[in-house]
Short mmCIF file of C-alpha atoms in Angstrom, two decimals:
data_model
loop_
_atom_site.label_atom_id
_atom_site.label_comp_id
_atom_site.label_asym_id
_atom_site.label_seq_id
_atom_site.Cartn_x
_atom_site.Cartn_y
_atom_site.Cartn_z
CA UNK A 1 0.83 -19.72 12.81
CA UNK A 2 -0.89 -16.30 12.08
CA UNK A 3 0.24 -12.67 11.72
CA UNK A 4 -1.16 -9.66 13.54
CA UNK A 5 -0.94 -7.17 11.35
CA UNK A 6 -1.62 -3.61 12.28
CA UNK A 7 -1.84 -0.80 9.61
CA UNK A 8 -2.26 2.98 10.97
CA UNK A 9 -1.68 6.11 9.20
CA UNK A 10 -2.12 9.72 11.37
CA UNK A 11 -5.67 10.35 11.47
CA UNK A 12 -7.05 6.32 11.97
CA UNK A 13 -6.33 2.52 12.05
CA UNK A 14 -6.71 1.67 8.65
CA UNK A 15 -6.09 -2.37 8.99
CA UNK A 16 -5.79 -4.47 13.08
CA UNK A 17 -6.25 -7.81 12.60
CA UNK A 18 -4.62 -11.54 11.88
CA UNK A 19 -3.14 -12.34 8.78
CA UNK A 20 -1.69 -15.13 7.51
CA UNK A 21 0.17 -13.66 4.36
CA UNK A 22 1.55 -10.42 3.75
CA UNK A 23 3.01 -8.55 0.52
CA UNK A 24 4.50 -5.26 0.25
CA UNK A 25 6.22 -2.90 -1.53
CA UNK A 26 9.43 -1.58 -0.44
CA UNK A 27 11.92 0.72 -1.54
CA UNK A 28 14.27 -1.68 -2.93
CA UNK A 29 10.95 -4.16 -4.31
CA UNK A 30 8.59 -6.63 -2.72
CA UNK A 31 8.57 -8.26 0.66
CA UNK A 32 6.77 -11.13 1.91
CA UNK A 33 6.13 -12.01 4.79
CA UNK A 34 4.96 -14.94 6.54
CA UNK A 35 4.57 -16.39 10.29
CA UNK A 36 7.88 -16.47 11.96
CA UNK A 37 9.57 -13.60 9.17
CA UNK A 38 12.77 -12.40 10.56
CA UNK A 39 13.03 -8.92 12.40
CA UNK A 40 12.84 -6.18 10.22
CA UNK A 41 12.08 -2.59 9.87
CA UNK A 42 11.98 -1.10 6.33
CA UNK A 43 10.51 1.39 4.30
CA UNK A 44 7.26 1.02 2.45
CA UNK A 45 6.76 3.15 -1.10
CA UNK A 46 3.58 3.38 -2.81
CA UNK A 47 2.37 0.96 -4.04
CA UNK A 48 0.31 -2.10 -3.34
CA UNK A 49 -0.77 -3.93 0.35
CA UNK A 50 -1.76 -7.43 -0.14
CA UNK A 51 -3.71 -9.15 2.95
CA UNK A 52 -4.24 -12.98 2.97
CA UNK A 53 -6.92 -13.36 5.66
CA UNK A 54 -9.67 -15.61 6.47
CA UNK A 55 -9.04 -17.99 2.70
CA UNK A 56 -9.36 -14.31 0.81
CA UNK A 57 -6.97 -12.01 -0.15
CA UNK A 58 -7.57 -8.22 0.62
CA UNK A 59 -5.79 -5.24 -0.55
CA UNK A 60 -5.25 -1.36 0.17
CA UNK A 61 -3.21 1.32 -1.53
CA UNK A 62 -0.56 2.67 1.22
CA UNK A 63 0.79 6.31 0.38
CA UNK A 64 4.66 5.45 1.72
CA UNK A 65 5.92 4.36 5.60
CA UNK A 66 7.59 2.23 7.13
CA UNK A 67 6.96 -1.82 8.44
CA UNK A 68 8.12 -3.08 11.56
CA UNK A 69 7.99 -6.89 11.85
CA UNK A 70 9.08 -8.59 14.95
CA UNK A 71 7.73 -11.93 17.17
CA UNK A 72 5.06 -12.42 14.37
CA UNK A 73 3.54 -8.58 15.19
CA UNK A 74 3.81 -6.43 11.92
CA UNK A 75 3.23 -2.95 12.66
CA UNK A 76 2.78 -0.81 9.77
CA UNK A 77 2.71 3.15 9.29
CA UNK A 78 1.39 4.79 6.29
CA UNK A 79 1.08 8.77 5.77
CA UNK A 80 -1.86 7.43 4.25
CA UNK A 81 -4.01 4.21 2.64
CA UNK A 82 -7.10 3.32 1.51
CA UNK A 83 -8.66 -0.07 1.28
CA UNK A 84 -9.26 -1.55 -2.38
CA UNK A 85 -13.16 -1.55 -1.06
CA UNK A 86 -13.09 2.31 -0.66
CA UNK A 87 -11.28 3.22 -4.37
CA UNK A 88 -14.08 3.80 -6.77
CA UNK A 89 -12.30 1.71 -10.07
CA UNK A 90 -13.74 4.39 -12.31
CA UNK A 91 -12.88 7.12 -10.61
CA UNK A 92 -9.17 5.68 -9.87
CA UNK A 93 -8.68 5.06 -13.75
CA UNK A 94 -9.44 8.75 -14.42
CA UNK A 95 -7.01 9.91 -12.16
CA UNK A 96 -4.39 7.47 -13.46
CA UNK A 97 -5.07 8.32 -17.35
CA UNK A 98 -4.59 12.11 -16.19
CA UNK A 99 -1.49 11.62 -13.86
CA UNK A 100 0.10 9.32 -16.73
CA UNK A 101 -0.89 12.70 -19.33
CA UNK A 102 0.58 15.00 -16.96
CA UNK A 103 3.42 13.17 -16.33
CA UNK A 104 4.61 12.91 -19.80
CA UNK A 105 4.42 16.93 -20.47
CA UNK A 106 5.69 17.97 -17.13
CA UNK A 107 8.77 20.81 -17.84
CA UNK A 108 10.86 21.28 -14.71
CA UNK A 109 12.45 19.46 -12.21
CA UNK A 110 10.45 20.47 -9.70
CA UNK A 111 7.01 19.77 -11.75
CA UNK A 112 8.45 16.36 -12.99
CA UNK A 113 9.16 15.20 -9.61
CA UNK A 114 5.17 16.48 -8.96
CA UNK A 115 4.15 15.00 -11.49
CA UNK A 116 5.57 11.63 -11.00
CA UNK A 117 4.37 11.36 -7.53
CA UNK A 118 1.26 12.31 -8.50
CA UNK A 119 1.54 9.26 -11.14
CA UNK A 120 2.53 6.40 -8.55
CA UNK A 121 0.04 7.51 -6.01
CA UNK A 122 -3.11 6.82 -9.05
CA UNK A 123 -0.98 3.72 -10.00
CA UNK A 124 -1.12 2.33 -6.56
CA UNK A 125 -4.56 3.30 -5.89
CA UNK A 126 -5.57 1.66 -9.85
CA UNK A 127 -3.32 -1.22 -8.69
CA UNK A 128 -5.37 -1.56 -5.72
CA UNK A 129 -8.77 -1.06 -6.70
CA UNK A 130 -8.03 -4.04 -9.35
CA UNK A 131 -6.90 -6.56 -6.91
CA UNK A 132 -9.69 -7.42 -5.32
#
């Protein structure tokens, strides 16, 4: 049995389509899911959306939400998420090296906290990128 899987943040439908696997992370770690998963509704952090469609696996880098699953329909909503196929690898490496550099001389709650979002958000896009 198969999974539709929707994934939308505000401004567009980033992922509507069938799925047949489905891992996530949460706030409290990774889900699976499979056909026939047990309701749920829990929130997503940043981190890494894996898609096991059509024999491949697929993946995109959600910036926080929340998944409803229910009758096999997994609705998903994201603030934000890219694809791995739109992360340039280069490009996400930089930002990680500089997020991981700012990170470590951040002074201040409020700039550590910054600074530490800013770090998962380039480790979940890196993440991403590298999964494909």
């Amino acid at each position: 049995m198969v999974l539709n899987l929707r994934v939308m943040a505000p401004n567009r439908m980033v992922w509507n389509s069938e799925a047949w696997e489905i891992v996530s992370s949460t706030n409290s770690g990774q889900i699976g899911i499979l056909s026939n998963h047990a309701p749920l509704l829990t929130a997503l952090d940043m981190g890494v959306l894996k898609i096991r469609h059509d024999g491949q696996w697929s993946a995109m880098a959600p910036m926080g939400g929340f998944a409803m699953i229910e009758n096999n329909q997994v609705t998903i909503l994201v603030n934000e998420a890219e694809r791995a196929t739109e992360i340039d690898p280069d490009e996400a490496l930089r930002a990680f090296q500089m997020a991981q550099a700012e990170s470590a001389k951040a002074k201040g709650k409020k700039r550590v906290i910054e600074a530490n979002l800013t770090f998962k958000r380039a480790k979940a896009r890196l993440e991403a990128s590298n999964a494909t």
